[in-house]
Amino acid sequence: MEQYQRIARLQSPGLYQEWNYEEIRLVKNPDLDIPMIQPYELESRFVTINDRESEAPTKELLAPDLGDWHMKIKLIIKKKNPVVFDFYQYGDFLIVSSKVKKVFEDEDPLSHQYSPIELLDKKGNSIVDMQYYLMSVKRYVEVVGEYPEMPNDKLISQMSKRERKVRSALVNNPEVRGELVDFPLWKLPIERMTIFMSLKMLQALRRAGCTGLNDYKVEERHKGSPVSYV
């Protein structure tokens, strides 16, 4: 695979250990006491972005905006003097600085959903010197068809069954890679915790000085959102 055909894959598995945070929701769900996004809550309302021939190996899907009970939160960071990077995967969401938000808005023609988020210490003081946002990625991708099981490795062992299928499709069907390699930013249905982005987007973030986006190395303990490639 040529370097320019790679797709970046990001997660933040160590965020709780980095921050030791408490989440406070500012708006109560009027229908449920359960704050998390429910299975198929997004997927049942997906809209196809580009109508294409039925034989196409991928589908580009648009997620709906989420209610305030999902988007309006603040975090109390209990870790003393924590390092705060510009980009984190946070459950089904992202936490991004205004610097990251500007890059996304400049580089992605699709508008994603943002809500200001406070990052506070135990005394209620902000621990950051710029605005941060809780972000809901609105582009999702579904890969159509069946593909062989990938041999296991350290990266594969971290992936869900759905993500393993996508990786197999990328390896075994050049048409899938050709369709996905330039998507600026996207996620997978149901398994919403992994972020994928184009190399162009990743490079734009790095050029803008956005932190927390170092390449993943097996032997290192990473903070932020380490980047691997598929």
PDB file of C-alpha atoms in Angstrom:
ATOM      1  CA  MET A   1       0.000   0.000   0.000  1.00  0.00           C
ATOM      2  CA  GLU A   2       1.349   3.428  -0.941  1.00  0.00           C
ATOM      3  CA  GLN A   3       1.854   5.922   1.918  1.00  0.00           C
ATOM      4  CA  TYR A   4      -0.638   8.384   0.417  1.00  0.00           C
ATOM      5  CA  GLN A   5      -3.368   5.711   0.399  1.00  0.00           C
ATOM      6  CA  ARG A   6      -3.299   5.200   4.157  1.00  0.00           C
ATOM      7  CA  ILE A   7      -6.207   6.228   6.381  1.00  0.00           C
ATOM      8  CA  ALA A   8      -5.559   7.505   9.913  1.00  0.00           C
ATOM      9  CA  ARG A   9      -7.253   5.762  12.842  1.00  0.00           C
ATOM     10  CA  LEU A  10      -7.510   7.465  16.263  1.00  0.00           C
ATOM     11  CA  GLN A  11      -8.689   6.592  19.774  1.00  0.00           C
ATOM     12  CA  SER A  12      -7.985   7.930  23.299  1.00  0.00           C
ATOM     13  CA  PRO A  13      -7.969   4.802  25.472  1.00  0.00           C
ATOM     14  CA  GLY A  14      -6.171   6.432  28.407  1.00  0.00           C
ATOM     15  CA  LEU A  15      -8.140   9.660  28.824  1.00  0.00           C
ATOM     16  CA  TYR A  16      -9.676   8.806  32.198  1.00  0.00           C
ATOM     17  CA  GLN A  17      -6.249   7.906  33.618  1.00  0.00           C
ATOM     18  CA  GLU A  18      -4.831  11.164  32.206  1.00  0.00           C
ATOM     19  CA  TRP A  19      -7.523  13.397  33.721  1.00  0.00           C
ATOM     20  CA  ASN A  20      -9.419  11.445  36.413  1.00  0.00           C
ATOM     21  CA  TYR A  21     -12.531  13.385  35.419  1.00  0.00           C
ATOM     22  CA  GLU A  22     -16.134  13.611  36.583  1.00  0.00           C
ATOM     23  CA  GLU A  23     -18.794  14.305  33.947  1.00  0.00           C
ATOM     24  CA  ILE A  24     -21.656  16.635  34.853  1.00  0.00           C
ATOM     25  CA  ARG A  25     -24.639  16.825  32.527  1.00  0.00           C
ATOM     26  CA  LEU A  26     -26.227  20.247  32.299  1.00  0.00           C
ATOM     27  CA  VAL A  27     -29.519  19.220  30.630  1.00  0.00           C
ATOM     28  CA  LYS A  28     -31.640  16.251  31.696  1.00  0.00           C
ATOM     29  CA  ASN A  29     -33.105  13.923  29.087  1.00  0.00           C
ATOM     30  CA  PRO A  30     -36.882  14.475  29.348  1.00  0.00           C
ATOM     31  CA  ASP A  31     -37.635  10.858  28.374  1.00  0.00           C
ATOM     32  CA  LEU A  32     -34.858   8.739  29.881  1.00  0.00           C
ATOM     33  CA  ASP A  33     -32.579   8.726  32.904  1.00  0.00           C
ATOM     34  CA  ILE A  34     -29.951   6.967  30.773  1.00  0.00           C
ATOM     35  CA  PRO A  35     -27.545   9.654  29.487  1.00  0.00           C
ATOM     36  CA  MET A  36     -25.587   7.628  26.935  1.00  0.00           C
ATOM     37  CA  ILE A  37     -26.484   7.326  23.246  1.00  0.00           C
ATOM     38  CA  GLN A  38     -28.617   4.209  22.950  1.00  0.00           C
ATOM     39  CA  PRO A  39     -27.978   1.412  20.423  1.00  0.00           C
ATOM     40  CA  TYR A  40     -29.342   2.464  17.033  1.00  0.00           C
ATOM     41  CA  GLU A  41     -30.409   5.892  18.389  1.00  0.00           C
ATOM     42  CA  LEU A  42     -28.362   7.477  15.614  1.00  0.00           C
ATOM     43  CA  GLU A  43     -28.454   4.664  13.099  1.00  0.00           C
ATOM     44  CA  SER A  44     -32.249   4.562  12.853  1.00  0.00           C
ATOM     45  CA  ARG A  45     -32.163   8.180  11.645  1.00  0.00           C
ATOM     46  CA  PHE A  46     -29.239   8.038   9.221  1.00  0.00           C
ATOM     47  CA  VAL A  47     -29.722   9.694   5.841  1.00  0.00           C
ATOM     48  CA  THR A  48     -27.693   8.674   2.796  1.00  0.00           C
ATOM     49  CA  ILE A  49     -25.436  11.584   1.812  1.00  0.00           C
ATOM     50  CA  ASN A  50     -24.745  10.549  -1.771  1.00  0.00           C
ATOM     51  CA  ASP A  51     -27.185   8.318  -3.629  1.00  0.00           C
ATOM     52  CA  ARG A  52     -25.074   5.935  -5.649  1.00  0.00           C
ATOM     53  CA  GLU A  53     -25.551   2.744  -7.617  1.00  0.00           C
ATOM     54  CA  SER A  54     -26.665  -0.221  -5.517  1.00  0.00           C
ATOM     55  CA  GLU A  55     -23.443  -2.118  -6.309  1.00  0.00           C
ATOM     56  CA  ALA A  56     -21.223   0.495  -4.623  1.00  0.00           C
ATOM     57  CA  PRO A  57     -19.053  -1.115  -1.893  1.00  0.00           C
ATOM     58  CA  THR A  58     -19.558   1.724   0.624  1.00  0.00           C
ATOM     59  CA  LYS A  59     -22.351   3.995   1.849  1.00  0.00           C
ATOM     60  CA  GLU A  60     -21.768   7.511   3.169  1.00  0.00           C
ATOM     61  CA  LEU A  61     -24.331   8.327   5.855  1.00  0.00           C
ATOM     62  CA  LEU A  62     -25.340  11.504   7.683  1.00  0.00           C
ATOM     63  CA  ALA A  63     -26.139  11.292  11.393  1.00  0.00           C
ATOM     64  CA  PRO A  64     -28.768  13.574  12.981  1.00  0.00           C
ATOM     65  CA  ASP A  65     -28.003  16.324  15.451  1.00  0.00           C
ATOM     66  CA  LEU A  66     -28.115  15.168  19.061  1.00  0.00           C
ATOM     67  CA  GLY A  67     -30.230  16.701  21.828  1.00  0.00           C
ATOM     68  CA  ASP A  68     -28.809  19.020  24.475  1.00  0.00           C
ATOM     69  CA  TRP A  69     -28.922  16.221  27.083  1.00  0.00           C
ATOM     70  CA  HIS A  70     -26.092  14.589  25.116  1.00  0.00           C
ATOM     71  CA  MET A  71     -24.177  17.719  24.101  1.00  0.00           C
ATOM     72  CA  LYS A  72     -24.364  20.025  27.133  1.00  0.00           C
ATOM     73  CA  ILE A  73     -21.839  18.794  29.704  1.00  0.00           C
ATOM     74  CA  LYS A  74     -18.863  19.943  31.731  1.00  0.00           C
ATOM     75  CA  LEU A  75     -15.940  17.948  33.087  1.00  0.00           C
ATOM     76  CA  ILE A  76     -14.337  18.302  36.508  1.00  0.00           C
ATOM     77  CA  ILE A  77     -10.689  17.299  36.089  1.00  0.00           C
ATOM     78  CA  LYS A  78      -9.356  15.906  39.373  1.00  0.00           C
ATOM     79  CA  LYS A  79      -5.801  15.249  38.174  1.00  0.00           C
ATOM     80  CA  LYS A  80      -3.447  17.964  39.422  1.00  0.00           C
ATOM     81  CA  ASN A  81      -1.796  19.986  36.633  1.00  0.00           C
ATOM     82  CA  PRO A  82      -3.032  17.740  33.798  1.00  0.00           C
ATOM     83  CA  VAL A  83      -1.710  18.007  30.274  1.00  0.00           C
ATOM     84  CA  VAL A  84      -4.531  19.022  27.916  1.00  0.00           C
ATOM     85  CA  PHE A  85      -4.098  18.310  24.219  1.00  0.00           C
ATOM     86  CA  ASP A  86      -6.178  19.730  21.369  1.00  0.00           C
ATOM     87  CA  PHE A  87      -7.881  16.481  20.334  1.00  0.00           C
ATOM     88  CA  TYR A  88      -9.421  13.588  22.258  1.00  0.00           C
ATOM     89  CA  GLN A  89     -11.828  10.792  21.488  1.00  0.00           C
ATOM     90  CA  TYR A  90     -14.350  10.834  24.350  1.00  0.00           C
ATOM     91  CA  GLY A  91     -16.717   7.860  24.234  1.00  0.00           C
ATOM     92  CA  ASP A  92     -19.049   8.412  21.283  1.00  0.00           C
ATOM     93  CA  PHE A  93     -17.806  12.001  20.926  1.00  0.00           C
ATOM     94  CA  LEU A  94     -14.694  14.090  20.454  1.00  0.00           C
ATOM     95  CA  ILE A  95     -13.355  16.814  22.705  1.00  0.00           C
ATOM     96  CA  VAL A  96     -11.580  19.389  20.532  1.00  0.00           C
ATOM     97  CA  SER A  97     -10.039  22.818  20.951  1.00  0.00           C
ATOM     98  CA  SER A  98     -11.119  25.834  18.926  1.00  0.00           C
ATOM     99  CA  LYS A  99      -7.947  25.262  16.888  1.00  0.00           C
ATOM    100  CA  VAL A 100      -9.114  21.778  15.835  1.00  0.00           C
ATOM    101  CA  LYS A 101     -12.643  23.021  15.199  1.00  0.00           C
ATOM    102  CA  LYS A 102     -11.357  25.649  12.773  1.00  0.00           C
ATOM    103  CA  VAL A 103      -9.348  23.062  10.832  1.00  0.00           C
ATOM    104  CA  PHE A 104     -12.355  20.757  10.575  1.00  0.00           C
ATOM    105  CA  GLU A 105     -14.559  23.616   9.394  1.00  0.00           C
ATOM    106  CA  ASP A 106     -11.970  24.679   6.830  1.00  0.00           C
ATOM    107  CA  GLU A 107     -11.126  21.213   5.508  1.00  0.00           C
ATOM    108  CA  ASP A 108     -14.401  19.254   5.683  1.00  0.00           C
ATOM    109  CA  PRO A 109     -17.359  20.318   3.512  1.00  0.00           C
ATOM    110  CA  LEU A 110     -19.703  18.513   5.913  1.00  0.00           C
ATOM    111  CA  SER A 111     -20.767  20.443   9.022  1.00  0.00           C
ATOM    112  CA  HIS A 112     -20.433  18.481  12.264  1.00  0.00           C
ATOM    113  CA  GLN A 113     -22.151  19.259  15.580  1.00  0.00           C
ATOM    114  CA  TYR A 114     -20.339  21.230  18.302  1.00  0.00           C
ATOM    115  CA  SER A 115     -21.248  22.381  21.792  1.00  0.00           C
ATOM    116  CA  PRO A 116     -18.950  24.422  24.108  1.00  0.00           C
ATOM    117  CA  ILE A 117     -17.611  22.362  27.005  1.00  0.00           C
ATOM    118  CA  GLU A 118     -16.020  23.553  30.240  1.00  0.00           C
ATOM    119  CA  LEU A 119     -12.913  21.766  31.522  1.00  0.00           C
ATOM    120  CA  LEU A 120     -12.639  22.744  35.183  1.00  0.00           C
ATOM    121  CA  ASP A 121     -10.497  21.889  38.171  1.00  0.00           C
ATOM    122  CA  LYS A 122     -11.989  20.838  41.508  1.00  0.00           C
ATOM    123  CA  LYS A 123     -12.384  24.505  42.521  1.00  0.00           C
ATOM    124  CA  GLY A 124     -14.389  25.320  39.395  1.00  0.00           C
ATOM    125  CA  ASN A 125     -11.601  27.152  37.572  1.00  0.00           C
ATOM    126  CA  SER A 126     -10.919  26.554  33.900  1.00  0.00           C
ATOM    127  CA  ILE A 127      -7.807  24.497  33.206  1.00  0.00           C
ATOM    128  CA  VAL A 128      -7.534  25.663  29.565  1.00  0.00           C
ATOM    129  CA  ASP A 129      -6.861  29.038  27.959  1.00  0.00           C
ATOM    130  CA  MET A 130      -9.019  28.568  24.867  1.00  0.00           C
ATOM    131  CA  GLN A 131     -12.539  27.342  24.128  1.00  0.00           C
ATOM    132  CA  TYR A 132     -13.061  23.578  23.905  1.00  0.00           C
ATOM    133  CA  TYR A 133     -16.019  21.774  22.334  1.00  0.00           C
ATOM    134  CA  LEU A 134     -17.830  18.484  22.619  1.00  0.00           C
ATOM    135  CA  MET A 135     -18.149  17.330  19.018  1.00  0.00           C
ATOM    136  CA  SER A 136     -20.461  14.813  17.402  1.00  0.00           C
ATOM    137  CA  VAL A 137     -19.088  13.510  14.092  1.00  0.00           C
ATOM    138  CA  LYS A 138     -21.915  13.394  11.559  1.00  0.00           C
ATOM    139  CA  ARG A 139     -20.356  11.368   8.732  1.00  0.00           C
ATOM    140  CA  TYR A 140     -20.621   7.603   9.061  1.00  0.00           C
ATOM    141  CA  VAL A 141     -19.526   4.925   6.605  1.00  0.00           C
ATOM    142  CA  GLU A 142     -20.956   1.471   6.048  1.00  0.00           C
ATOM    143  CA  VAL A 143     -18.995  -1.118   4.073  1.00  0.00           C
ATOM    144  CA  VAL A 144     -21.150  -3.448   1.992  1.00  0.00           C
ATOM    145  CA  GLY A 145     -20.335  -7.094   1.243  1.00  0.00           C
ATOM    146  CA  GLU A 146     -18.427  -9.942   2.893  1.00  0.00           C
ATOM    147  CA  TYR A 147     -14.664 -10.062   3.357  1.00  0.00           C
ATOM    148  CA  PRO A 148     -12.243 -12.669   4.790  1.00  0.00           C
ATOM    149  CA  GLU A 149     -11.203 -12.567   8.440  1.00  0.00           C
ATOM    150  CA  MET A 150      -7.965 -10.659   8.986  1.00  0.00           C
ATOM    151  CA  PRO A 151      -5.029 -12.436  10.678  1.00  0.00           C
ATOM    152  CA  ASN A 152      -4.577 -11.293  14.263  1.00  0.00           C
ATOM    153  CA  ASP A 153      -1.992  -8.701  15.279  1.00  0.00           C
ATOM    154  CA  LYS A 154      -1.648  -6.085  18.042  1.00  0.00           C
ATOM    155  CA  LEU A 155      -3.823  -3.598  16.160  1.00  0.00           C
ATOM    156  CA  ILE A 156      -6.474  -6.126  15.120  1.00  0.00           C
ATOM    157  CA  SER A 157      -6.857  -7.290  18.741  1.00  0.00           C
ATOM    158  CA  GLN A 158      -8.055  -3.765  19.675  1.00  0.00           C
ATOM    159  CA  MET A 159     -10.738  -3.672  16.970  1.00  0.00           C
ATOM    160  CA  SER A 160     -14.416  -4.526  17.096  1.00  0.00           C
ATOM    161  CA  LYS A 161     -15.853  -7.103  14.687  1.00  0.00           C
ATOM    162  CA  ARG A 162     -17.287  -4.294  12.561  1.00  0.00           C
ATOM    163  CA  GLU A 163     -13.944  -2.504  12.368  1.00  0.00           C
ATOM    164  CA  ARG A 164     -12.156  -5.735  11.459  1.00  0.00           C
ATOM    165  CA  LYS A 165     -14.503  -6.075   8.496  1.00  0.00           C
ATOM    166  CA  VAL A 166     -13.630  -2.566   7.342  1.00  0.00           C
ATOM    167  CA  ARG A 167      -9.922  -3.255   7.637  1.00  0.00           C
ATOM    168  CA  SER A 168     -10.346  -6.469   5.616  1.00  0.00           C
ATOM    169  CA  ALA A 169     -12.313  -4.552   2.973  1.00  0.00           C
ATOM    170  CA  LEU A 170      -9.561  -1.933   2.765  1.00  0.00           C
ATOM    171  CA  VAL A 171      -6.966  -4.670   2.258  1.00  0.00           C
ATOM    172  CA  ASN A 172      -8.940  -6.863  -0.126  1.00  0.00           C
ATOM    173  CA  ASN A 173     -10.914  -4.376  -2.231  1.00  0.00           C
ATOM    174  CA  PRO A 174      -9.004  -1.441  -3.758  1.00  0.00           C
ATOM    175  CA  GLU A 175     -12.321   0.181  -4.674  1.00  0.00           C
ATOM    176  CA  VAL A 176     -13.220   0.511  -0.974  1.00  0.00           C
ATOM    177  CA  ARG A 177      -9.914   2.183  -0.176  1.00  0.00           C
ATOM    178  CA  GLY A 178     -10.280   4.422  -3.221  1.00  0.00           C
ATOM    179  CA  GLU A 179     -13.672   5.622  -1.979  1.00  0.00           C
ATOM    180  CA  LEU A 180     -12.662   6.152   1.670  1.00  0.00           C
ATOM    181  CA  VAL A 181      -9.109   7.470   1.460  1.00  0.00           C
ATOM    182  CA  ASP A 182     -10.187  11.090   0.883  1.00  0.00           C
ATOM    183  CA  PHE A 183     -13.110  11.241   3.336  1.00  0.00           C
ATOM    184  CA  PRO A 184     -11.982  13.995   5.745  1.00  0.00           C
ATOM    185  CA  LEU A 185     -13.474  12.537   8.942  1.00  0.00           C
ATOM    186  CA  TRP A 186     -15.775   9.570   9.611  1.00  0.00           C
ATOM    187  CA  LYS A 187     -16.904   6.870  11.995  1.00  0.00           C
ATOM    188  CA  LEU A 188     -18.549   3.449  11.840  1.00  0.00           C
ATOM    189  CA  PRO A 189     -22.189   2.772  12.764  1.00  0.00           C
ATOM    190  CA  ILE A 190     -22.817   1.169  16.184  1.00  0.00           C
ATOM    191  CA  GLU A 191     -19.059   1.026  16.963  1.00  0.00           C
ATOM    192  CA  ARG A 192     -18.678   4.798  17.383  1.00  0.00           C
ATOM    193  CA  MET A 193     -15.501   5.031  19.457  1.00  0.00           C
ATOM    194  CA  THR A 194     -12.928   4.938  16.637  1.00  0.00           C
ATOM    195  CA  ILE A 195     -12.246   7.995  14.491  1.00  0.00           C
ATOM    196  CA  PHE A 196     -10.979   7.743  10.927  1.00  0.00           C
ATOM    197  CA  MET A 197      -9.598  10.646   8.931  1.00  0.00           C
ATOM    198  CA  SER A 198      -7.761  11.301   5.696  1.00  0.00           C
ATOM    199  CA  LEU A 199      -4.038  11.972   5.687  1.00  0.00           C
ATOM    200  CA  LYS A 200      -4.836  15.417   4.303  1.00  0.00           C
ATOM    201  CA  MET A 201      -6.944  16.184   7.388  1.00  0.00           C
ATOM    202  CA  LEU A 202      -4.351  14.769   9.778  1.00  0.00           C
ATOM    203  CA  GLN A 203      -1.616  16.823   8.131  1.00  0.00           C
ATOM    204  CA  ALA A 204      -3.770  19.973   8.299  1.00  0.00           C
ATOM    205  CA  LEU A 205      -4.269  19.437  12.038  1.00  0.00           C
ATOM    206  CA  ARG A 206      -0.556  18.943  12.595  1.00  0.00           C
ATOM    207  CA  ARG A 207       0.348  21.987  10.496  1.00  0.00           C
ATOM    208  CA  ALA A 208      -2.022  24.061  12.642  1.00  0.00           C
ATOM    209  CA  GLY A 209      -0.098  22.952  15.729  1.00  0.00           C
ATOM    210  CA  CYS A 210      -2.838  20.690  17.123  1.00  0.00           C
ATOM    211  CA  THR A 211      -1.426  18.434  19.836  1.00  0.00           C
ATOM    212  CA  GLY A 212      -2.159  14.880  20.964  1.00  0.00           C
ATOM    213  CA  LEU A 213      -1.814  13.356  17.484  1.00  0.00           C
ATOM    214  CA  ASN A 214       1.474  11.446  17.629  1.00  0.00           C
ATOM    215  CA  ASP A 215       1.936   8.216  15.693  1.00  0.00           C
ATOM    216  CA  TYR A 216       1.224   5.071  17.721  1.00  0.00           C
ATOM    217  CA  LYS A 217       4.163   2.881  18.702  1.00  0.00           C
ATOM    218  CA  VAL A 218       3.602  -0.460  20.401  1.00  0.00           C
ATOM    219  CA  GLU A 219       6.428  -0.017  22.908  1.00  0.00           C
ATOM    220  CA  GLU A 220       5.280   3.412  24.126  1.00  0.00           C
ATOM    221  CA  ARG A 221       2.537   4.467  26.543  1.00  0.00           C
ATOM    222  CA  HIS A 222       0.671   7.136  24.636  1.00  0.00           C
ATOM    223  CA  LYS A 223      -1.405  10.063  25.807  1.00  0.00           C
ATOM    224  CA  GLY A 224      -3.885  12.083  23.765  1.00  0.00           C
ATOM    225  CA  SER A 225      -5.145  10.325  20.631  1.00  0.00           C
ATOM    226  CA  PRO A 226      -2.345   8.181  19.172  1.00  0.00           C
ATOM    227  CA  VAL A 227      -2.578   7.692  15.411  1.00  0.00           C
ATOM    228  CA  SER A 228      -2.319   4.301  13.713  1.00  0.00           C
ATOM    229  CA  TYR A 229      -2.992   3.653  10.032  1.00  0.00           C
ATOM    230  CA  VAL A 230      -5.211   1.255   8.081  1.00  0.00           C
TER     231      VAL A 230
END
